[in-house]
Amino acid sequence: MENIIEINNLSKSYDKLKAVDDLSFVVKKGQLFAFLGENGAGKSTTISIMCGTLKKDQGNIVINGLSLDTDLEKISAQIGVVFQNSVLDGVLSVKDNLYSRASLYGIVGVQAKERIKYLAKVLDFEDLLNKTVNKLSGGQRRRIDVARALIHNPKILILDEPTTGLDPNTRRTLWSVIENLRKKEKMTVFLTTHYMEETADADYVVILEKGKISAEGTPLELKNKYTGDFVTVYHASESKIKKLGLKYEVLPDAIRISVPNTNSAKEL
């Protein structure tokens, strides 16, 4: 697959704090790419630079063959962003928010009406179109944020910690919608998150720590390299487990034994 995002030697500092430190990675076209890291790792800073809302100190960014340094306007037309905090106008209706956004991309009249109708159907907010945004729940507002980002049919959807603060059921629903849209619209999805479980279905994961990459690979590669298999035994005495000669950990109500692989677990 061809690269749709290429970032080379990207750096950004705030006084003595290096938010992004010589960062380099690529995203393949059509991938669900996960940028994983705790708060303050540099994820949102990288996103802001990619979107042109924050200036980099050094490095090169190429998005869909276009250089951020010379083609920001063309790049902006090809990306949609769902920010951590909603950017919807709370006093306007859902419909007015989306029509307003569409007009910025020259999408008006019948074309805007059809696009909003389509997004309302796939994101399941047809009954919310005439509601004021301030009256929506967090989960409902998130769906409208996603629709706003998709209004111009972007090639890349950037999700900056999109499920922070949402309840588990709403998070599952939102992810189901995004995955269906990714397949239908054939988009590349760039996700930043600090939820490990949200990266499980990603095509590729980059783990960021203090502005640097600490690990990267497919979810399976990362699991195989950094995690292990365990057998948890309940109601067993530690003296008996010790005789097995295997590494173990005593839990509050059980003992967890490390095993090298599934076959070893069967033998055990």
Coordinates of C-alpha atoms in Angstrom, one line a residue:
M1 CA 0.0 0.0 0.0
E2 CA 1.1 3.5 -0.7
N3 CA 1.9 6.0 2.0
I4 CA -0.7 8.7 2.5
I5 CA 1.0 10.3 5.5
E6 CA 4.8 10.7 5.8
I7 CA 6.3 12.4 8.8
N8 CA 10.1 12.8 9.1
N9 CA 12.2 14.2 11.9
L10 CA 9.3 16.3 13.4
S11 CA 10.1 18.3 16.4
K12 CA 8.2 20.9 18.5
S13 CA 9.3 22.5 21.8
Y14 CA 7.7 24.8 24.4
D15 CA 10.5 26.6 26.1
K16 CA 12.6 23.7 27.5
L17 CA 9.9 21.1 27.1
K18 CA 10.2 18.9 24.0
A19 CA 6.5 18.0 23.1
V20 CA 7.6 16.2 19.9
D21 CA 11.1 14.9 19.7
D22 CA 12.5 14.0 16.2
L23 CA 9.4 12.0 15.3
S24 CA 9.3 9.9 12.1
F25 CA 6.6 7.4 10.9
V26 CA 4.3 6.7 7.9
V27 CA 0.6 5.8 7.5
K28 CA -0.5 3.6 4.7
K29 CA -3.6 4.5 2.6
G30 CA -6.8 3.0 3.9
Q31 CA -5.3 2.0 7.3
L32 CA -6.7 2.4 10.7
F33 CA -3.6 3.9 12.3
A34 CA -3.4 4.2 16.1
F35 CA -1.3 6.8 17.9
L36 CA -1.2 5.5 21.5
G37 CA 0.2 7.3 24.5
E38 CA -0.7 8.8 27.9
N39 CA -1.8 12.4 28.2
G40 CA 1.2 14.7 27.4
A41 CA 2.9 12.2 25.2
G42 CA 2.8 14.6 22.2
K43 CA -0.2 13.1 20.3
S44 CA -2.3 16.2 20.1
T45 CA 0.7 18.4 19.3
T46 CA 1.5 16.2 16.3
I47 CA -2.2 16.4 15.2
S48 CA -2.2 20.1 15.5
I49 CA 0.9 20.5 13.4
M50 CA -0.5 18.1 10.7
C51 CA -3.7 20.3 10.6
G52 CA -1.7 23.5 10.3
T53 CA -3.0 25.0 13.6
L54 CA 0.4 24.8 15.2
K55 CA 3.8 25.5 13.7
K56 CA 6.6 22.9 13.8
D57 CA 10.1 23.7 14.8
Q58 CA 11.6 21.3 12.3
G59 CA 10.8 18.3 10.2
N60 CA 8.8 17.4 7.0
I61 CA 5.2 16.4 6.7
V62 CA 3.8 15.1 3.4
I63 CA 0.0 14.2 3.2
N64 CA -1.3 12.5 0.1
G65 CA 1.7 13.7 -1.8
L66 CA 1.4 17.3 -0.7
S67 CA 3.9 19.1 1.4
L68 CA 2.5 20.8 4.5
D69 CA 5.0 23.7 4.0
T70 CA 3.6 24.7 0.6
D71 CA 0.2 23.0 0.2
L72 CA -1.7 23.5 3.5
E73 CA -4.9 24.7 1.8
K74 CA -5.0 21.6 -0.5
I75 CA -4.2 19.4 2.5
S76 CA -7.0 20.9 4.6
A77 CA -9.5 20.0 1.9
Q78 CA -8.5 16.3 2.2
I79 CA -8.6 15.9 6.0
G80 CA -11.4 15.9 8.5
V81 CA -10.7 16.3 12.2
V82 CA -12.7 15.3 15.3
F83 CA -11.0 17.2 18.1
Q84 CA -10.9 16.3 21.8
N85 CA -13.4 19.0 22.6
S86 CA -16.4 19.7 20.5
V87 CA -16.2 22.6 18.2
L88 CA -19.9 22.8 17.4
D89 CA -21.9 26.0 17.9
G90 CA -24.1 25.2 20.9
V91 CA -26.8 27.8 20.2
L92 CA -27.4 26.5 16.6
S93 CA -29.3 23.4 15.6
V94 CA -27.5 20.3 14.4
K95 CA -28.7 21.0 10.9
D96 CA -27.5 24.6 10.9
N97 CA -24.1 23.6 12.3
L98 CA -23.7 21.1 9.4
Y99 CA -24.9 23.5 6.7
S100 CA -22.6 26.2 8.0
R101 CA -19.6 23.8 7.9
A102 CA -20.6 22.5 4.4
S103 CA -20.7 26.0 3.0
L104 CA -17.0 26.5 4.0
Y105 CA -16.1 23.8 1.5
G106 CA -18.4 25.2 -1.2
I107 CA -21.0 22.5 -0.6
V108 CA -24.4 24.2 -0.9
G109 CA -28.0 23.6 -2.0
V110 CA -29.0 20.1 -3.0
Q111 CA -25.5 18.8 -2.7
A112 CA -25.3 19.9 1.0
K113 CA -28.8 18.6 1.7
E114 CA -28.0 15.1 0.3
R115 CA -24.7 14.9 2.1
I116 CA -26.2 15.8 5.5
K117 CA -29.1 13.4 4.9
Y118 CA -26.6 10.6 4.2
L119 CA -24.5 11.3 7.3
A120 CA -27.6 11.6 9.5
K121 CA -28.6 8.2 8.4
V122 CA -25.3 6.4 8.8
L123 CA -24.5 8.1 12.1
D124 CA -28.1 7.7 13.3
F125 CA -29.0 11.2 14.2
E126 CA -31.9 11.9 11.8
D127 CA -34.2 12.7 14.8
L128 CA -31.7 15.2 16.1
L129 CA -31.3 17.5 13.1
N130 CA -33.6 20.2 14.4
K131 CA -32.3 20.0 18.0
T132 CA -30.1 22.7 19.5
V133 CA -26.6 21.3 20.1
N134 CA -26.5 22.5 23.7
K135 CA -29.4 20.1 24.4
L136 CA -27.6 17.0 23.2
S137 CA -25.9 14.4 25.3
G138 CA -22.1 13.9 25.1
G139 CA -22.5 10.8 22.9
Q140 CA -25.0 12.6 20.6
R141 CA -22.7 15.6 20.2
R142 CA -19.8 13.3 19.4
R143 CA -21.7 11.8 16.4
I144 CA -22.4 15.3 15.1
D145 CA -18.7 16.1 15.5
V146 CA -17.9 13.1 13.4
A147 CA -20.5 14.2 10.8
R148 CA -19.0 17.7 10.7
A149 CA -15.5 16.2 10.1
L150 CA -16.9 14.1 7.2
I151 CA -19.1 16.7 5.6
H152 CA -16.6 17.3 2.7
N153 CA -15.9 13.6 2.2
P154 CA -12.2 13.7 3.3
K155 CA -9.6 11.1 2.3
I156 CA -8.2 11.1 5.9
L157 CA -10.3 11.2 9.1
I158 CA -8.3 12.3 12.2
L159 CA -9.8 11.4 15.5
D160 CA -8.1 13.0 18.5
E161 CA -9.1 11.0 21.5
P162 CA -12.7 10.9 20.3
T163 CA -14.2 8.8 23.0
T164 CA -12.7 10.5 26.1
G165 CA -15.5 11.0 28.7
L166 CA -18.0 8.8 26.9
D167 CA -19.7 5.8 28.6
P168 CA -18.6 2.3 27.4
N169 CA -21.8 1.7 25.4
T170 CA -21.6 5.0 23.6
R171 CA -17.9 4.3 22.8
R172 CA -18.8 1.0 21.3
T173 CA -21.5 2.5 19.2
L174 CA -19.3 5.3 17.9
W175 CA -16.5 2.9 17.0
S176 CA -19.0 0.7 15.1
V177 CA -20.1 3.7 13.1
I178 CA -16.6 4.8 12.3
E179 CA -15.5 1.4 11.2
N180 CA -18.5 1.1 8.9
L181 CA -17.8 4.5 7.5
R182 CA -14.2 3.6 6.9
K183 CA -15.2 0.7 4.8
K184 CA -17.9 2.6 2.9
E185 CA -15.9 5.8 2.3
K186 CA -12.6 4.0 1.9
M187 CA -10.9 6.5 4.2
T188 CA -7.7 6.4 6.1
V189 CA -8.4 6.8 9.9
F190 CA -5.7 8.4 12.1
L191 CA -6.6 7.8 15.7
T192 CA -4.9 9.2 18.8
T193 CA -6.0 7.6 22.1
H194 CA -4.8 6.6 25.6
Y195 CA -7.2 3.6 25.7
M196 CA -5.2 0.4 24.9
E197 CA -8.4 -1.5 23.9
E198 CA -9.2 1.0 21.1
T199 CA -6.0 0.0 19.3
A200 CA -6.8 -3.7 19.2
D201 CA -8.3 -3.6 15.7
A202 CA -5.8 -1.1 14.3
D203 CA -3.7 -2.0 11.3
Y204 CA -0.6 -0.4 12.8
V205 CA 0.2 1.1 16.2
V206 CA 2.8 3.7 17.2
I207 CA 3.2 4.1 21.0
L208 CA 4.5 7.6 22.0
E209 CA 6.2 8.5 25.2
K210 CA 7.5 12.0 26.0
G211 CA 7.5 12.9 22.3
K212 CA 9.4 9.9 21.1
I213 CA 8.3 6.5 19.7
S214 CA 8.8 3.8 22.4
A215 CA 7.3 1.0 20.3
E216 CA 5.5 0.4 17.0
G217 CA 4.1 -2.5 15.0
T218 CA 0.8 -4.3 14.4
P219 CA -1.2 -5.1 17.5
L220 CA -0.2 -8.8 17.1
E221 CA 3.5 -8.0 16.8
L222 CA 3.3 -5.8 19.9
K223 CA 1.4 -8.4 21.9
N224 CA 3.9 -11.1 21.0
K225 CA 6.9 -8.9 21.8
Y226 CA 5.7 -7.2 25.0
T227 CA 3.2 -9.4 26.7
G228 CA 2.9 -13.0 27.7
D229 CA 0.5 -15.8 28.4
F230 CA -0.8 -16.6 31.9
V231 CA -2.8 -19.3 33.7
T232 CA -4.7 -18.0 36.8
V233 CA -5.3 -20.6 39.5
Y234 CA -7.9 -20.0 42.2
H235 CA -8.0 -21.6 45.7
A236 CA -4.5 -23.1 45.4
S237 CA -1.8 -22.8 48.0
E238 CA 1.4 -20.9 47.1
S239 CA 3.5 -23.9 48.3
K240 CA 2.0 -26.2 45.7
I241 CA 2.4 -23.6 42.9
K242 CA 6.0 -23.0 43.9
K243 CA 6.8 -26.7 43.2
L244 CA 5.9 -26.2 39.5
G245 CA 9.1 -24.3 39.1
L246 CA 7.5 -21.5 37.0
K247 CA 7.3 -17.8 37.5
Y248 CA 4.2 -16.7 39.3
E249 CA 2.5 -13.7 40.9
V250 CA 0.3 -13.8 44.0
L251 CA -3.0 -11.9 43.5
P252 CA -5.5 -11.0 46.2
D253 CA -7.6 -14.1 45.5
A254 CA -5.6 -16.2 43.1
I255 CA -2.1 -17.0 41.7
R256 CA -1.2 -16.1 38.2
I257 CA 1.4 -18.3 36.5
S258 CA 3.5 -17.2 33.5
V259 CA 3.7 -19.7 30.6
P260 CA 5.7 -19.3 27.4
N261 CA 2.8 -20.3 25.1
T262 CA -0.5 -22.0 24.7
N263 CA 0.9 -25.5 24.5
S264 CA 2.7 -25.0 27.8
A265 CA -0.6 -23.9 29.4
K266 CA -2.3 -27.1 28.2
E267 CA 0.6 -29.2 29.7
L268 CA 0.3 -27.3 32.9

